[in-house]
Tab-separated table of C-alpha atoms in Angstrom:
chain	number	residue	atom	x	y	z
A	21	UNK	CA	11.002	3.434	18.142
A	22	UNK	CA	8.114	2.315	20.496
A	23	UNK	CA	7.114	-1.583	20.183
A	24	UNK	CA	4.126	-3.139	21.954
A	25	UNK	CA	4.534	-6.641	21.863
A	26	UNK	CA	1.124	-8.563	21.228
A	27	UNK	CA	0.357	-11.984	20.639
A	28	UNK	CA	2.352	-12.620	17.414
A	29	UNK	CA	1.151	-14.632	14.448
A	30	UNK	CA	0.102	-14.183	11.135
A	31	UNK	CA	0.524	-11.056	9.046
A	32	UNK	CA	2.553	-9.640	6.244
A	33	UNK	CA	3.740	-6.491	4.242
A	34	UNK	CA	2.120	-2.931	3.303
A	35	UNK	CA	6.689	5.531	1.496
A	36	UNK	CA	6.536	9.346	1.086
A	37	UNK	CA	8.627	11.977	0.017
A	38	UNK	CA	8.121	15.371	0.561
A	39	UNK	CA	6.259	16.422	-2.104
A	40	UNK	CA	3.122	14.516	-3.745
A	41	UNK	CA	3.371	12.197	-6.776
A	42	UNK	CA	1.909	13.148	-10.568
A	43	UNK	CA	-1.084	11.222	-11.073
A	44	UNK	CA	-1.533	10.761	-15.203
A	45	UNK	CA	-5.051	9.294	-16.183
A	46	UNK	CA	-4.673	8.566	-19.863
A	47	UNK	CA	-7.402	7.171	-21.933
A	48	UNK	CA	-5.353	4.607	-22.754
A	49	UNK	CA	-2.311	3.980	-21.014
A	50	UNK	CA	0.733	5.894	-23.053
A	51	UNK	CA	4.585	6.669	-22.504
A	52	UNK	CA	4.514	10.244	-22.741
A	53	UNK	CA	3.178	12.477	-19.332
A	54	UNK	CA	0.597	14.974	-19.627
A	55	UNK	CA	-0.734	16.764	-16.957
A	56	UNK	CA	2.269	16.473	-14.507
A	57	UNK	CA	2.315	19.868	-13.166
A	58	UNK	CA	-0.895	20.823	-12.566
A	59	UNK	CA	-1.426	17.566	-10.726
A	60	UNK	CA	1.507	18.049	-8.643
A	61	UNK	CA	0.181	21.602	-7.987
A	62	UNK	CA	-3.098	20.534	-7.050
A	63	UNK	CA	-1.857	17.623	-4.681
A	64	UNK	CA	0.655	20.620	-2.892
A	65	UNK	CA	-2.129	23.188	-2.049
A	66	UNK	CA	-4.425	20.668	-0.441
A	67	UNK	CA	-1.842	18.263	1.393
A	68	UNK	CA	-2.558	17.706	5.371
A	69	UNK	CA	0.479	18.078	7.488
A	70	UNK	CA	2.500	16.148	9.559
A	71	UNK	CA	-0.908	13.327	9.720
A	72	UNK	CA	-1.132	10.160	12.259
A	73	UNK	CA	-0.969	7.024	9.607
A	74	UNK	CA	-1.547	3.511	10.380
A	75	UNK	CA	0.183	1.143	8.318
A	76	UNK	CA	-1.029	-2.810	8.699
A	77	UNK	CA	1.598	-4.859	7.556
A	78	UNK	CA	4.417	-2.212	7.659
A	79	UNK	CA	7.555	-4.743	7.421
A	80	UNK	CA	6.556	-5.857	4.221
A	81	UNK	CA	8.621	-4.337	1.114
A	82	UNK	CA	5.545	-1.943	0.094
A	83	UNK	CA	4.473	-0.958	3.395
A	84	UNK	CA	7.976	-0.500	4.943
A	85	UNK	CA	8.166	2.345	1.809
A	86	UNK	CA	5.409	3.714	3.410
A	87	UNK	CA	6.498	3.435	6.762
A	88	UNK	CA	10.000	5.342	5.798
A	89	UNK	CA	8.635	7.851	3.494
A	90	UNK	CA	6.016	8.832	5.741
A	91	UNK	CA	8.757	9.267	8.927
A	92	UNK	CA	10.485	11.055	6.417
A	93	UNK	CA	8.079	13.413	5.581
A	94	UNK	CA	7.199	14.520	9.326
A	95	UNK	CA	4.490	11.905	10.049
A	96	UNK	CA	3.758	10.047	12.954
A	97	UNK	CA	3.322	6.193	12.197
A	98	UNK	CA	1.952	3.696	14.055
A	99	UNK	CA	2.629	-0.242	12.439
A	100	UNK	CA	1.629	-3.457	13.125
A	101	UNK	CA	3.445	-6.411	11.997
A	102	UNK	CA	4.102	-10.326	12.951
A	103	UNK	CA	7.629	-8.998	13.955
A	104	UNK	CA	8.842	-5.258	13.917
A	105	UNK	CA	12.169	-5.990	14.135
A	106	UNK	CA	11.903	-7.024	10.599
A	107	UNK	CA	10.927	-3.621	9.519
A	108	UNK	CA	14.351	-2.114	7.899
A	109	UNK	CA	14.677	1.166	5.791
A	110	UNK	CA	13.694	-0.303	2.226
A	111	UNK	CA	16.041	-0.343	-0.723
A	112	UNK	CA	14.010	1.887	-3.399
A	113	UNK	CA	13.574	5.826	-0.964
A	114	UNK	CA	16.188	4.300	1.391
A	115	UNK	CA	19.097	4.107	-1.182
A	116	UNK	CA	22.517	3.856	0.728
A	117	UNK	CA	20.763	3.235	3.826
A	118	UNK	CA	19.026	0.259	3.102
A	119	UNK	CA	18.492	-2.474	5.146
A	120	UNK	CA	19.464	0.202	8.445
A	121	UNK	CA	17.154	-0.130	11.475
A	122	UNK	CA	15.028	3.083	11.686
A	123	UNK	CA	15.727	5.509	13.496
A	124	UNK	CA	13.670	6.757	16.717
A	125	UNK	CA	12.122	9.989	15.011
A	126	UNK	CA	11.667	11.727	17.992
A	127	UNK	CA	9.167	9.069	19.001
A	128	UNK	CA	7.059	9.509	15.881
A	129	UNK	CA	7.735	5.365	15.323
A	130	UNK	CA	4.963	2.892	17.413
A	131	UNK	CA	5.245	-0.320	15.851
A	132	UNK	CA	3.054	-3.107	16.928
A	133	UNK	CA	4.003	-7.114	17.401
A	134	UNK	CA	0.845	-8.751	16.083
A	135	UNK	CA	-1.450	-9.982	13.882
A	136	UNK	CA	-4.736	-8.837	11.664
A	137	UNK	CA	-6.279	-11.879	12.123
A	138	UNK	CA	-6.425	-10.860	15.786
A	139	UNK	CA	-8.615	-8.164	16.708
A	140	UNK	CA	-7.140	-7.563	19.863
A	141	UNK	CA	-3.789	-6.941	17.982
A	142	UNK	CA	-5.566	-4.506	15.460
A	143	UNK	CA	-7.402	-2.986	18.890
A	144	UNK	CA	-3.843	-2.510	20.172
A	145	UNK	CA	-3.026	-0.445	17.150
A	146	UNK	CA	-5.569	2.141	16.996
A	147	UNK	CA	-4.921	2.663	21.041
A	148	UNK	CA	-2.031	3.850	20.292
A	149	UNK	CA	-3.006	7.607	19.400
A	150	UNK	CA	-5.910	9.594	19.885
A	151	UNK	CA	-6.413	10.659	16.516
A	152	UNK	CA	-5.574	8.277	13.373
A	153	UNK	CA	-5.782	10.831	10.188
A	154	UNK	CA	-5.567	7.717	7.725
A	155	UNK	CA	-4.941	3.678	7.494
A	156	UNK	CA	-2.610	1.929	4.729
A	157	UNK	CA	-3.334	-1.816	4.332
A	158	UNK	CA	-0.686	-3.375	2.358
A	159	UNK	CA	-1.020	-7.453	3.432
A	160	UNK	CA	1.064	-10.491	1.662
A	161	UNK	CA	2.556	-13.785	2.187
A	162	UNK	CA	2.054	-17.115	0.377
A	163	UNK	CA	-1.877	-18.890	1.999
A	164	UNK	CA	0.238	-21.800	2.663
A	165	UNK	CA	1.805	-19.831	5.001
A	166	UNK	CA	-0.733	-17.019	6.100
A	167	UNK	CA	-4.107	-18.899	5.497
A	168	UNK	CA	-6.471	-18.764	2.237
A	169	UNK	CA	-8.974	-16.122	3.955
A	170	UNK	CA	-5.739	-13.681	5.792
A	171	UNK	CA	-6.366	-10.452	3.651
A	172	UNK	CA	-10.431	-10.487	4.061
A	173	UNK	CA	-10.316	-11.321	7.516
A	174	UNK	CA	-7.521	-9.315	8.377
A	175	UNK	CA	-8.925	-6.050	6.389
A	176	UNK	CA	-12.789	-6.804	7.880
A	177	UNK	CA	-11.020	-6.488	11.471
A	178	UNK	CA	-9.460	-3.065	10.501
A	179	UNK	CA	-12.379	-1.923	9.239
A	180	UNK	CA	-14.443	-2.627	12.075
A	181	UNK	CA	-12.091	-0.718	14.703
A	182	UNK	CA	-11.834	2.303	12.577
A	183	UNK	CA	-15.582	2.327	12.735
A	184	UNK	CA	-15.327	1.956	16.443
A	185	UNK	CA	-12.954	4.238	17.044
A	186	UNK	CA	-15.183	7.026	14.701
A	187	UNK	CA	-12.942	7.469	12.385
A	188	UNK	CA	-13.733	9.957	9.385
A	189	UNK	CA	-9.732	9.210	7.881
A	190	UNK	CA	-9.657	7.740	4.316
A	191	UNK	CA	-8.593	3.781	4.023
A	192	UNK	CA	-6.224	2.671	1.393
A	193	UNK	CA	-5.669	-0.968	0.738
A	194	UNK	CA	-3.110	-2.413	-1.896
A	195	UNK	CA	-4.192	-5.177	-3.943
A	196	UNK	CA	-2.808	-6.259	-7.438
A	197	UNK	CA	-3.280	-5.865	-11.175
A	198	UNK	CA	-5.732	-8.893	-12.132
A	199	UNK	CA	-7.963	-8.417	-9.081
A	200	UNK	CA	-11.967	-7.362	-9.045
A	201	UNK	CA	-12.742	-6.304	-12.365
A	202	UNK	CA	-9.221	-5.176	-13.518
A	203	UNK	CA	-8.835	-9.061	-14.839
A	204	UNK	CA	-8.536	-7.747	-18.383
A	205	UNK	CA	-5.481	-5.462	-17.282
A	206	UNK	CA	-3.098	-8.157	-16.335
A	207	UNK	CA	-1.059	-9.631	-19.318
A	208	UNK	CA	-1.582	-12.881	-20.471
A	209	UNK	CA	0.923	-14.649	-18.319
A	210	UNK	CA	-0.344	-13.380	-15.303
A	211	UNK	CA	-3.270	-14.344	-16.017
A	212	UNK	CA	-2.691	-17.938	-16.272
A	213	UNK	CA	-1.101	-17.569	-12.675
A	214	UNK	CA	-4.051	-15.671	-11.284
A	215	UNK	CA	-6.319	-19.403	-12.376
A	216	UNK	CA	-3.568	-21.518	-11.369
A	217	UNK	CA	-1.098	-21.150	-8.893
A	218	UNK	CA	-2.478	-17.509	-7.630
A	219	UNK	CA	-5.917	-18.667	-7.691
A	220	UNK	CA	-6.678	-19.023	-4.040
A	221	UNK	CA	-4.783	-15.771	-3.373
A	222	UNK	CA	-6.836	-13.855	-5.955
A	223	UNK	CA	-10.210	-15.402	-4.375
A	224	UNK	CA	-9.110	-13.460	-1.109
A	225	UNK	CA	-8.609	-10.567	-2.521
A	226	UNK	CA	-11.225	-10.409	-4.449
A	227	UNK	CA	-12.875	-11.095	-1.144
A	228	UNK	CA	-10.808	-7.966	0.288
A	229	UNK	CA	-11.713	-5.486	-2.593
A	230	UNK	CA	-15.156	-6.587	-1.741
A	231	UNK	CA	-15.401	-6.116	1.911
A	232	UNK	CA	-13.422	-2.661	1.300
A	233	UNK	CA	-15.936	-0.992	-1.352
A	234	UNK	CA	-19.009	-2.069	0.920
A	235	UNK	CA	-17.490	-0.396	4.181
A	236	UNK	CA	-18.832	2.397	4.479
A	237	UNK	CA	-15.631	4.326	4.900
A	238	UNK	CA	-13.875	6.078	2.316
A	239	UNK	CA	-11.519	4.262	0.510
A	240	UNK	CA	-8.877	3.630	-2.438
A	241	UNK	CA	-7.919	-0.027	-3.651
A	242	UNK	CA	-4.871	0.760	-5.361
A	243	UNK	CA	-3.956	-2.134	-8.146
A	244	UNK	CA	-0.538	-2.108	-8.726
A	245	UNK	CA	1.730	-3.732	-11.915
A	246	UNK	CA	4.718	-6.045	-11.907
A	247	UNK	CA	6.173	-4.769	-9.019
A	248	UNK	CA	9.890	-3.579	-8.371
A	249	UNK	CA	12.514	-2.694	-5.484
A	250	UNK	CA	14.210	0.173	-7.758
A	251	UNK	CA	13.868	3.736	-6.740
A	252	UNK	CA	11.094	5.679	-7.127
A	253	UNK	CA	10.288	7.924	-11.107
A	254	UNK	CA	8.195	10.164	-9.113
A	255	UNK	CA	5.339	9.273	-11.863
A	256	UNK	CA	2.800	7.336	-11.498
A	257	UNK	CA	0.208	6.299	-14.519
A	258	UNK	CA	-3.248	5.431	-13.562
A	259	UNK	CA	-3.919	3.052	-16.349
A	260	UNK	CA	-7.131	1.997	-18.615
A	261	UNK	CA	-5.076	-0.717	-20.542
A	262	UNK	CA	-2.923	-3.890	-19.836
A	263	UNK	CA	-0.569	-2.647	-17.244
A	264	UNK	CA	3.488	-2.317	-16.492
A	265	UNK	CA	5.676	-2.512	-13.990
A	266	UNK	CA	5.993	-0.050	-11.059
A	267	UNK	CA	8.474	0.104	-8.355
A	268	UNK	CA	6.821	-0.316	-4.821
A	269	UNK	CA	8.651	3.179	-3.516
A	270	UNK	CA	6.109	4.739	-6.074
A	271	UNK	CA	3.065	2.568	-5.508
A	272	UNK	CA	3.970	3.728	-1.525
A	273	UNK	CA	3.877	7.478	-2.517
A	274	UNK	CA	0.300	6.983	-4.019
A	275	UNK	CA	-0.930	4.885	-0.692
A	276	UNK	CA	0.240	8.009	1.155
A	277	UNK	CA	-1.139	10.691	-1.304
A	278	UNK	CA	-4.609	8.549	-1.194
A	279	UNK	CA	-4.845	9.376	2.601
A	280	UNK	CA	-3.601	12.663	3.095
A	281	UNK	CA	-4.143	14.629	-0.111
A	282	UNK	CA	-7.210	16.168	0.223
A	283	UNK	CA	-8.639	16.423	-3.163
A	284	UNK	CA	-7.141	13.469	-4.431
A	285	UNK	CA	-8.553	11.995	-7.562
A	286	UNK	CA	-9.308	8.858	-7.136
A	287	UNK	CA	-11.273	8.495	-3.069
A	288	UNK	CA	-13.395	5.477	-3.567
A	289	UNK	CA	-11.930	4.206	-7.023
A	290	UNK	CA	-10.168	0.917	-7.522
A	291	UNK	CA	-6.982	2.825	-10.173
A	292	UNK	CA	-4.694	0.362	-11.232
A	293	UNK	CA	-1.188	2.297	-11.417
A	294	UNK	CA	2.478	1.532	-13.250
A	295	UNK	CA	5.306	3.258	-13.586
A	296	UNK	CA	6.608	4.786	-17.383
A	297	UNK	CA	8.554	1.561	-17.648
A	298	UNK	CA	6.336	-0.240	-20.425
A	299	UNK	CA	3.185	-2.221	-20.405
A	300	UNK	CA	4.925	-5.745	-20.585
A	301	UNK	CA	5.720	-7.621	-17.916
A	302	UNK	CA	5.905	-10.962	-16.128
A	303	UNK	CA	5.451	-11.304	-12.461
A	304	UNK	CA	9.396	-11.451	-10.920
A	305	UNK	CA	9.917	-14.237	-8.400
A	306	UNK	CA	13.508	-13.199	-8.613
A	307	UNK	CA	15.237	-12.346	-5.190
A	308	UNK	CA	15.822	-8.637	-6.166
A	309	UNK	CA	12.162	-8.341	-6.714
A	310	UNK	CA	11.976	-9.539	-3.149
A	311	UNK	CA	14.435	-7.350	-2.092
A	312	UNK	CA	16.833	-9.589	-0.920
């Protein structure tokens, strides 16, 4: 693994397997799959190989599942983060190897020290290869801790270097359940978080969502459920009603599928996704949702 130290400071989290995920667009969100296969068929014919993938925040517990998956898969990645040496393989793809260093991949690992809110950092990033194929944003952290405006800010300077750099890739940025105009899709708890004690965090991504749909580029916000650290089901739901919970190995397969697949369904859509688990749940502050 390759690390470029930059000036570190503020930044936080954003996982393939070999083959594609099912995507399953019910009218109203259901238990029952239909579709699966031809999906899966249609995402195999038309997936790019062995791509150059950017992943901003790739420590965090969703992005590091990108990170791995996409290694995994023959990619090259190239990751920024406040500190790589926090990126370890993740507990849901990485089963008895979590919490292992990566390995070097033949080189196929750059990770960056440094922060979004820099755009030299972000500059540093898409030096690092000639050709980018696709960009995964998948920012977190508490604003007490990473600022109230991190995710816009951060996701503005990313989108301004891949428009320097001429990039014709696909972006895909994770943002929750609740956020733009999915508000109705979050159960009721969450919902009293999202004006309360999530209310400065949903502001900024609101403010991310925004400055992503008016870009220019082409794009999928990807609105995950309650999310989990178990392995991936392999099935994703993209969901019209009050969503479940989703592990982030899965919601990782979809960022990946969003940038390299290339008729995927949903380029410049905002799908909110879960996993078959349900449609109930409450947002788990629990360590093992952290993954520790």
């Amino acid at each position: 693994m390759k690390i470029i130290h930059a000036l570190p400071f503020l930044i936080a989290s954003v996982d393939a397997f070999s083959q594609p995920s099912a995507f399953i667009q019910p009218t109203v969100f259901s238990r029952h799959v239909a579709n699966t296969s031809s999906a899966r068929h249609s995402s195999e014919r038309c997936r790019l190989n062995m791509a150059t993938i950017a992943v901003f925040g790739a420590s965090g517990l969703t992005s590091s599942e990108c990170v791995y998956q996409a290694l995994e898969r023959g990619d090259t990645v190239i990751g920024l983060t406040r500190d790589p040496s926090k990126l370890k393989i993740p507990k849901g793809s990485g089963g008895s190897k979590e919490g292992q260093p990566l390995p070097d991949y033949d080189g196929r690992l750059t990770m960056i020290a440094g922060s979004v809110t820099d755009k030299a950092d972000v500059a540093k990033a898409f030096a690092a290869s000639e050709t980018i194929d696709g960009v995964i944003i998948g920012l977190g952290g508490k604003t007490s801790d990473v600022g109230n405006t991190m995710l816009t800010d951060g996701t503005n300077n990313i989108i301004e270097a891949m428009k320097e750099k001429g990039m014709t890739g696909r972006l895909a940025v994770v943002t929750s359940i609740g956020a733009g105009d999915s508000e109705n899709q979050a159960p009721f708890f969450f919902k009293i978080l999202m004006k309360t004690a999530m209310k400065k965090i949903f502001v900024d991504k609101n403010n991310q969502e925004a400055a992503t749909m008016n870009s220019g580029l082409d794009y999928c916000i990807v609105r995950p459920g309650g999310l989990t650290v178990d392995a991936p089901t392999g099935v994703i739901n993209v969901i019209e009603g009050e969503a479940g919970s989703i592990p982030r190995a899965d919601v990782a397969q979809f960022c990946i599928d969003a940038i390299t697949v290339e008729d995927f369904p949903y380029i410049n859509k905002n799908p909110c996704i879960s996993s078959v688990g349900g449609t109930s749940w409450v947002k788990d502050r629990s360590a093992k949702a952290r993954g520790d």
